[in-house]
Coordinates of C-alpha atoms and ligand atoms in Angstrom, one line a residue:
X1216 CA 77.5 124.6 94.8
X1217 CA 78.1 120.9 96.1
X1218 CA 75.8 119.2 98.4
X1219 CA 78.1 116.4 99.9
X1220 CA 81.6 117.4 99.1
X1221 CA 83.1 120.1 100.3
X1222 CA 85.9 121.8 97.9
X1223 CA 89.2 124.5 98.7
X1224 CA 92.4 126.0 96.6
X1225 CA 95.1 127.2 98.5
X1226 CA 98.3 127.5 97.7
X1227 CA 98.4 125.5 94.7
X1228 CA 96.5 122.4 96.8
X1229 CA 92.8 121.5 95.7
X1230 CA 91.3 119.6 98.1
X1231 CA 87.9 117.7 98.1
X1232 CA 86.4 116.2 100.8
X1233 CA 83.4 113.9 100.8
X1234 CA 81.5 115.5 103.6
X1235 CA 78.0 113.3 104.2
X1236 CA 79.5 112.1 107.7
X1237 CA 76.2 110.8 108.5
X1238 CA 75.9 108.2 106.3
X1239 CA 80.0 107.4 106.3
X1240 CA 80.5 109.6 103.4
X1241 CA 79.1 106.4 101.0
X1242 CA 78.4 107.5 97.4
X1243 CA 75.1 107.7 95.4
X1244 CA 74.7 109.3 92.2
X1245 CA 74.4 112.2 93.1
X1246 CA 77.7 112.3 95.0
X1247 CA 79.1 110.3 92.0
X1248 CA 78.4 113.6 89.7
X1249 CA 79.9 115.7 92.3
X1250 CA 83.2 114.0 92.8
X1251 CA 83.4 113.6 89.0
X1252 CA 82.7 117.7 88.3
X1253 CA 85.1 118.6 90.9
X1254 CA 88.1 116.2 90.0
X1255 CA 87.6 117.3 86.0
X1256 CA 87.5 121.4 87.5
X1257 CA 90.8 120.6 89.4
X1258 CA 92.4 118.6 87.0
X1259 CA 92.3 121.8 84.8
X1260 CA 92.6 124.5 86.9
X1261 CA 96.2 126.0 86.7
X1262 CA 95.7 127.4 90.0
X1263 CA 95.7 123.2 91.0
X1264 CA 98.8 121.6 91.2
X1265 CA 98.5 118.8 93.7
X1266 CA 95.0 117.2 94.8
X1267 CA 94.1 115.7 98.0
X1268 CA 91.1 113.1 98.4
X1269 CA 89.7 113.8 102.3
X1270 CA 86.3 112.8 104.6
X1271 CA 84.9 114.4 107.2
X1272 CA 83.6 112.5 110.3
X1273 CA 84.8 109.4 111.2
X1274 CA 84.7 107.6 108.6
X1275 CA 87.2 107.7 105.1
X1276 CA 84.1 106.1 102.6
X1277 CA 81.9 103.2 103.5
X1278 CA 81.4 102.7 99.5
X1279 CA 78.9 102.7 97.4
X1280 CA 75.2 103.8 99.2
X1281 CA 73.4 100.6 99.4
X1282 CA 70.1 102.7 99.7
X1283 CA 71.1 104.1 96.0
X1284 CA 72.3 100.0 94.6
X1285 CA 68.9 99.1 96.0
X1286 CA 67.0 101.5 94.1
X1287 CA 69.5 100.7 91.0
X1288 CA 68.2 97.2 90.8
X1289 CA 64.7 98.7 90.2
X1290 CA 65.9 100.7 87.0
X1291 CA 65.7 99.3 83.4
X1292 CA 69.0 98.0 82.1
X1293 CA 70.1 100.7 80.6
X1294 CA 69.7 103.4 83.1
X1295 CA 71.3 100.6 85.3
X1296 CA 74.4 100.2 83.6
X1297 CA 74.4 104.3 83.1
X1298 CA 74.8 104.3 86.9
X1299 CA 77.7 102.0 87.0
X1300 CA 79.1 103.4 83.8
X1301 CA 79.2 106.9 86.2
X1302 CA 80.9 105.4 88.9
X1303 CA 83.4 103.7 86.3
X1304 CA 84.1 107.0 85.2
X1305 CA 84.4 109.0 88.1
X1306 CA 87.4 106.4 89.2
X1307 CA 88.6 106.7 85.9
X1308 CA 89.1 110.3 86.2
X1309 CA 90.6 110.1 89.4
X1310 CA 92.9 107.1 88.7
X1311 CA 94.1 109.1 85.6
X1312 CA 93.8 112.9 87.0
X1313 CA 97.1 114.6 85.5
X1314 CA 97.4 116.4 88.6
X1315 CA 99.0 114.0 91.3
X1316 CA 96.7 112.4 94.1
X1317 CA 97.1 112.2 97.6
X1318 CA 94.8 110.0 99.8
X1319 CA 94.1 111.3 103.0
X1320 CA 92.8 108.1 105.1
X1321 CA 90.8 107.9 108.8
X1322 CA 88.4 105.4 109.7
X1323 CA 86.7 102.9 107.4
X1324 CA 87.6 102.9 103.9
X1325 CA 85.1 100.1 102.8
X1326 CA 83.7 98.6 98.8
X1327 CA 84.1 102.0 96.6
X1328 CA 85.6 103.7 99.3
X1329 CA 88.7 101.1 99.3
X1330 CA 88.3 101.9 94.9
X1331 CA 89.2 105.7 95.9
X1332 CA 92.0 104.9 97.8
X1333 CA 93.2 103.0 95.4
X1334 CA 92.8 105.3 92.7
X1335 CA 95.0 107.8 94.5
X1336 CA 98.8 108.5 93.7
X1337 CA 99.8 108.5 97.1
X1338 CA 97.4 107.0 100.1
X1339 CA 98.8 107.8 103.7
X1340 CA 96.6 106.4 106.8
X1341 CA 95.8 106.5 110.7
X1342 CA 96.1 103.1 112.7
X1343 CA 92.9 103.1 112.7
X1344 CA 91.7 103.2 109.4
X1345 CA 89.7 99.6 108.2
X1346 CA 89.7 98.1 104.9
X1347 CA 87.2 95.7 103.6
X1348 CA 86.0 94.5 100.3
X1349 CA 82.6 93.7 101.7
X1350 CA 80.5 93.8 97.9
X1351 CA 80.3 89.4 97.6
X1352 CA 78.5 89.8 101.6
X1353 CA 76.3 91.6 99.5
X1354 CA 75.4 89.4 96.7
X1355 CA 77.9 91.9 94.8
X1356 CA 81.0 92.3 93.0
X1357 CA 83.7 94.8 93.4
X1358 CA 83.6 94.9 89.9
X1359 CA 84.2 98.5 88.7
X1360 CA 86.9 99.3 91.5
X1361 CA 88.7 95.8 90.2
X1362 CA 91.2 97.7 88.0
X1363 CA 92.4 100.1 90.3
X1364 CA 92.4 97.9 93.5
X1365 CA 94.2 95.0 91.4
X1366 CA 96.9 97.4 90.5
X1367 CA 97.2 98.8 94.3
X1368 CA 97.4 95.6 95.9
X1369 CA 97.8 92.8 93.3
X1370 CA 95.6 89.7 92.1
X1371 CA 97.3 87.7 95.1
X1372 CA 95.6 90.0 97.9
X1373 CA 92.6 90.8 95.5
X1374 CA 91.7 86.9 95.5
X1375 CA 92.2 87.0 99.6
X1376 CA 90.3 90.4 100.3
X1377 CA 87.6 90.2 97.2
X1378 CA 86.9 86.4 97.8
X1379 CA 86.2 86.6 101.7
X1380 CA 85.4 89.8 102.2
X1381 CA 87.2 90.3 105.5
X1382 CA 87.9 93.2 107.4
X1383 CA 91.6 93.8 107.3
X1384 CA 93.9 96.6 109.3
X1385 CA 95.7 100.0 108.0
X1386 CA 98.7 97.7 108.8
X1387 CA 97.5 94.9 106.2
X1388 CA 96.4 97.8 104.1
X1389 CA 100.6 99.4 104.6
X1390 CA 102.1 95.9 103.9
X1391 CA 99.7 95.0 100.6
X1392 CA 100.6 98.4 99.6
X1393 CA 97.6 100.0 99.3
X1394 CA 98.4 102.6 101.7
X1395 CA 102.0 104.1 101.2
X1396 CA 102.3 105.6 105.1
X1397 CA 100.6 104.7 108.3
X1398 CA 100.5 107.3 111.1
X1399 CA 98.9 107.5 114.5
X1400 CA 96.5 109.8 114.4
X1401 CA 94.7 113.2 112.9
X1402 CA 97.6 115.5 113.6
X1403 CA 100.0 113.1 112.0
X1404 CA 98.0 112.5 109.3
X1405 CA 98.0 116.2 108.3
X1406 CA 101.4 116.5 108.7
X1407 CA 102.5 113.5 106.8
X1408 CA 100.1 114.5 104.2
X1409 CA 101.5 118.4 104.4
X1410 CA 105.2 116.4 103.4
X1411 CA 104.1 114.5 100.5
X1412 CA 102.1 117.2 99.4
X1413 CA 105.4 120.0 99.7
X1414 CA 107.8 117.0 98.0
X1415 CA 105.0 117.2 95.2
X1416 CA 105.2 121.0 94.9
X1417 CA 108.4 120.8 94.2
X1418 CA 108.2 119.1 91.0
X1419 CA 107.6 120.1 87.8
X1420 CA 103.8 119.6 87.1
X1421 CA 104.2 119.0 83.6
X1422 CA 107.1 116.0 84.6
X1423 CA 104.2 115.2 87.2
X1424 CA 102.0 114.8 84.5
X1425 CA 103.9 113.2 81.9
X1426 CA 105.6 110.7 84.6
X1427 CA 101.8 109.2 85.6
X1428 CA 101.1 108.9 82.1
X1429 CA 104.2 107.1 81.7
X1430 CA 103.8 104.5 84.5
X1431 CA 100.3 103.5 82.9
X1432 CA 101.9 103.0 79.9
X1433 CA 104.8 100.9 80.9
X1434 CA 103.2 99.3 83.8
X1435 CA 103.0 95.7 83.4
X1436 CA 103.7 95.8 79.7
X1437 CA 106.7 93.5 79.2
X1438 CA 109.5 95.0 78.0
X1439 CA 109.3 94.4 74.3
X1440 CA 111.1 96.8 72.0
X1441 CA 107.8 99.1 71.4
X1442 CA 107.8 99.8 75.2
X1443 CA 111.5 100.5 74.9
X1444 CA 111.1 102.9 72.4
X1445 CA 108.2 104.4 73.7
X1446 CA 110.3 105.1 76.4
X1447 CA 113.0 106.8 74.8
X1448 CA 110.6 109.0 73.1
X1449 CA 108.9 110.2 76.4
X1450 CA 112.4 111.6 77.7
X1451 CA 113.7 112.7 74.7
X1452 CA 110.3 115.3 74.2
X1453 CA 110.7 116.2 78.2
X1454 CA 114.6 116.7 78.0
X1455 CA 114.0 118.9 75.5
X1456 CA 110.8 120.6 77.1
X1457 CA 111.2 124.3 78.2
X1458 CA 110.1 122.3 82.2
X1459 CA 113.1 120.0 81.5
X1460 CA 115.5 122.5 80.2
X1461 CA 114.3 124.7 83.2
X1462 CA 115.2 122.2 85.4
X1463 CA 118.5 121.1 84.3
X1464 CA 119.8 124.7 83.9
X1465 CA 118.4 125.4 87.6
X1466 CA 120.3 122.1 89.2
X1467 CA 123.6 123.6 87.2
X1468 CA 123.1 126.9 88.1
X1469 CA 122.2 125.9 91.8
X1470 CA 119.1 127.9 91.8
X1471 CA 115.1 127.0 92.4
X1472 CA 113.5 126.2 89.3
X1473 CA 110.8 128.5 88.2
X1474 CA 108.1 126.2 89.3
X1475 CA 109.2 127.0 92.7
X1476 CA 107.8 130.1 94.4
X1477 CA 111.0 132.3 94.6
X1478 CA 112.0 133.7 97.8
Ligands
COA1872 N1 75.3 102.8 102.3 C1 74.3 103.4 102.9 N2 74.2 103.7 104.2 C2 75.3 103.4 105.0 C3 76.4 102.8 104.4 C4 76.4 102.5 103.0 N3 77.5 102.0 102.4 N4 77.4 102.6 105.4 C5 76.8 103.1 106.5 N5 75.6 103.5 106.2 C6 74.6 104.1 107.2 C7 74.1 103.0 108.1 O1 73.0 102.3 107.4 C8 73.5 103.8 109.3 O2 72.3 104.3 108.9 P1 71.2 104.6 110.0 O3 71.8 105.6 111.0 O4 70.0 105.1 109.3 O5 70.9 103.3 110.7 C9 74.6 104.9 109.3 O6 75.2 105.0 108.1 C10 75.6 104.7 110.4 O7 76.1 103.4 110.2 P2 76.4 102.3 111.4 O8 76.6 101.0 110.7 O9 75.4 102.5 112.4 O10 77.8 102.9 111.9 P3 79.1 102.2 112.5 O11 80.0 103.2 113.0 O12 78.7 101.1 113.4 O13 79.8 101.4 111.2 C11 80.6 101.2 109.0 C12 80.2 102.2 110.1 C13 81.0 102.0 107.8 C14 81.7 100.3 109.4 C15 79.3 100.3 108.7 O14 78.2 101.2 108.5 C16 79.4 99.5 107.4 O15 79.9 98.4 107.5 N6 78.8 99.9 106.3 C17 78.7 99.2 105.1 C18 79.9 99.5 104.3 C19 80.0 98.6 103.0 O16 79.8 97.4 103.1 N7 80.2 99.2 101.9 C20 80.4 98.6 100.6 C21 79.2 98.8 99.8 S1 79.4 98.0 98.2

C-alpha cells in the first residue's frame, strides 16, 4: 500500500517507519501524504494505542528532499504553498496525534527530520544520532517545523541551532531536551523504547488522550483564572469518566485496571 514507509500493529503498538534508506529517509510529497494517511489510520484505530515514529538504514530523516524543494520553486504560488501547507499538516497531525508518540532516533535527524522528532511525545536516541537545523545553509527557513522545534528545545537554542545551522550531538540534543533518553546503540535503543512504550500501555488511553490535550492547552498560557478553571473542568469530567472511576476503584481494590490485559 505505501511506497516509502513501512507500517505494523502488534500488540496495541502502531509503528511507522520511514523506509527510503537510500536517500536518508528525506521526505517529498509523496512521502508527506503517506506519513499523514498512516498517522490519521493509527490515530483512529482502537487496535492503536501507543505509536512509534522509526527509520530504516542509517539514517533517522535528513529532512525535507531537496530534489522535491527544487522542483517546488518551479510551481505557481499556489500549488507552492499547497506543498508546504502538506507538510504543515502532516506535523500538525503528529504533534497533536491523540495516541501518544514515541521517537525512535539513529543517525542523522536533520531540517524536517529534527521537526519529527520534535513533534514526538517522547524522543529516545543512540550516541550517535546528529542534529542540525541546516535550512538558512540553504537559502531556507525552518519555517514550518518552527512551532514544534521551539516548544522541544526553546527560543534560546532555536536562535543558536536555527541561526548557524550547526551540527550538534545526541548529547546537545539530551541536554536542550529534545531527546528525552540517550542510549548506546540499536539494542538499547529497542529496549529503552520497549520501556516507555510498556509505561505507556499502562495508562489509560483516554487519560493519555485527554492529558496531551491538556498540556497544549495550558502550556505557556499564564496562569490567569480562565486557565485555572479550565483546569478544574478537565479533571472534574475525567474523575468522573467511567476510565477515571475504573482506575480509582482498581488502585483501592488493588487490582489491574481494565485497560490492562488481565492475566
Ligand atoms: N534530500 C535529497 N537527497 C538527499 C537528502 C535530502 N535532504 N539527504 C541526503 N540525500 C541524498 C544525497 O544527495 C545522496 O544522493 P546521491 O547518492 O544521489 O549522491 C544520498 O542521499 C546519500 O547522501 P550522502 O550525503 O552521500 O550520505 P552521507 O552519509 O555522507 O550523509 C547526510 C548523510 C544526511 C548527513 C547528508 O546527506 C546531508 O547532510 N543531507 C542533507 C540534509 C539536510 O540538510 N536536510 C535539510 C533539508 S531542509
Amino acid at each position: 500500500m505505501y511506497q516509502s514507509i513501512v507500517t505494523e500493529i502488534d500488540l496495541g503498538i502502531g509503528i511507522i517507519t520511514l523506509n527510503r534508506p537510500e536517500r536518508h529517509n528525506a521526505f517529498d510529497d509523496a512521502v508527506i501524504a503517506e506519513l499523514s494517511t498512516a498517522i490519521d489510520m493509527m490515530a483512529v484505530d482502537p487496535a492503536v494505542r501507543v505509536l512509534v515514529l522509526s527509520s530504516s538504514g542509517k539514517s533517522f530523516c535528513a529532512g525535507a528532499d531537496l530534489n522535491w524543494m527544487k522542483r517546488a520553486a518551479g510551481y505557481s504560488t499556489v500549488e507552492n504553498l499547497h506543498d508546504s501547507r502538506a507538510l504543515a499538516e502532516m506535523l500538525r497531525r503528529l504533534a497533536q496525534c491523540p495516541k501518544p508518540t514515541v521517537a525512535r532516533v539513529q543517525g542523522a535527524a536533520y531540517g524536517g527530520g529534527v521537526g519529527l522528532v520534535a513533534c514526538c511525545d517522547v524522543a529516545i536516541g543512540t550516541l550517535d544520532a546528529q542534529f542540525a537545523l541546516t535550512e538558512v545553509k540553504l537559502g531556507l527557513i525552518p519555517a514550518v517545523i518552527s512551532p514544534h522545534v521551539i516548544a522541544a528545545i526553546g527560543e534560546r537554542y532555536a536562535r543558536r541551532y536555527m541561526l548557524t545551522a550547526e551540527r550538534f550531538s545526541a548529547a546537545e540534543a539530551y541536554r536542550i531536551g529534545l531527546l528525552h533518553e540517550l542510549v548506546t546503540d540499536a539494542e538499547a535503543l529497542d529496549e529503552a523504547v520497549g520501556e516507555v512504550v510498556d509505561a505507556l500501555l499502562n495508562n489509560a488511553p483516554r487519560a493519555m488522550t485527554e492529558c496531551k490535550e491538556l498540556i497544549a492547552a495550558v502550556a505557556w498560557k499564564p496562569l490567569s483564572p480562565a486557565v485555572i478553571e479550565d483546569t478544574a473542568q478537565r479533571i472534574t469530567r475525567l474523575r468522573a469518566s467511567a476510565e477515571g472511576r475504573e482506575g480509582m476503584n482498581a488502585f483501592l481494590e488493588k487490582r489491574k485496571p481494565n485497560w490492562i490485559a488481565q492475566g
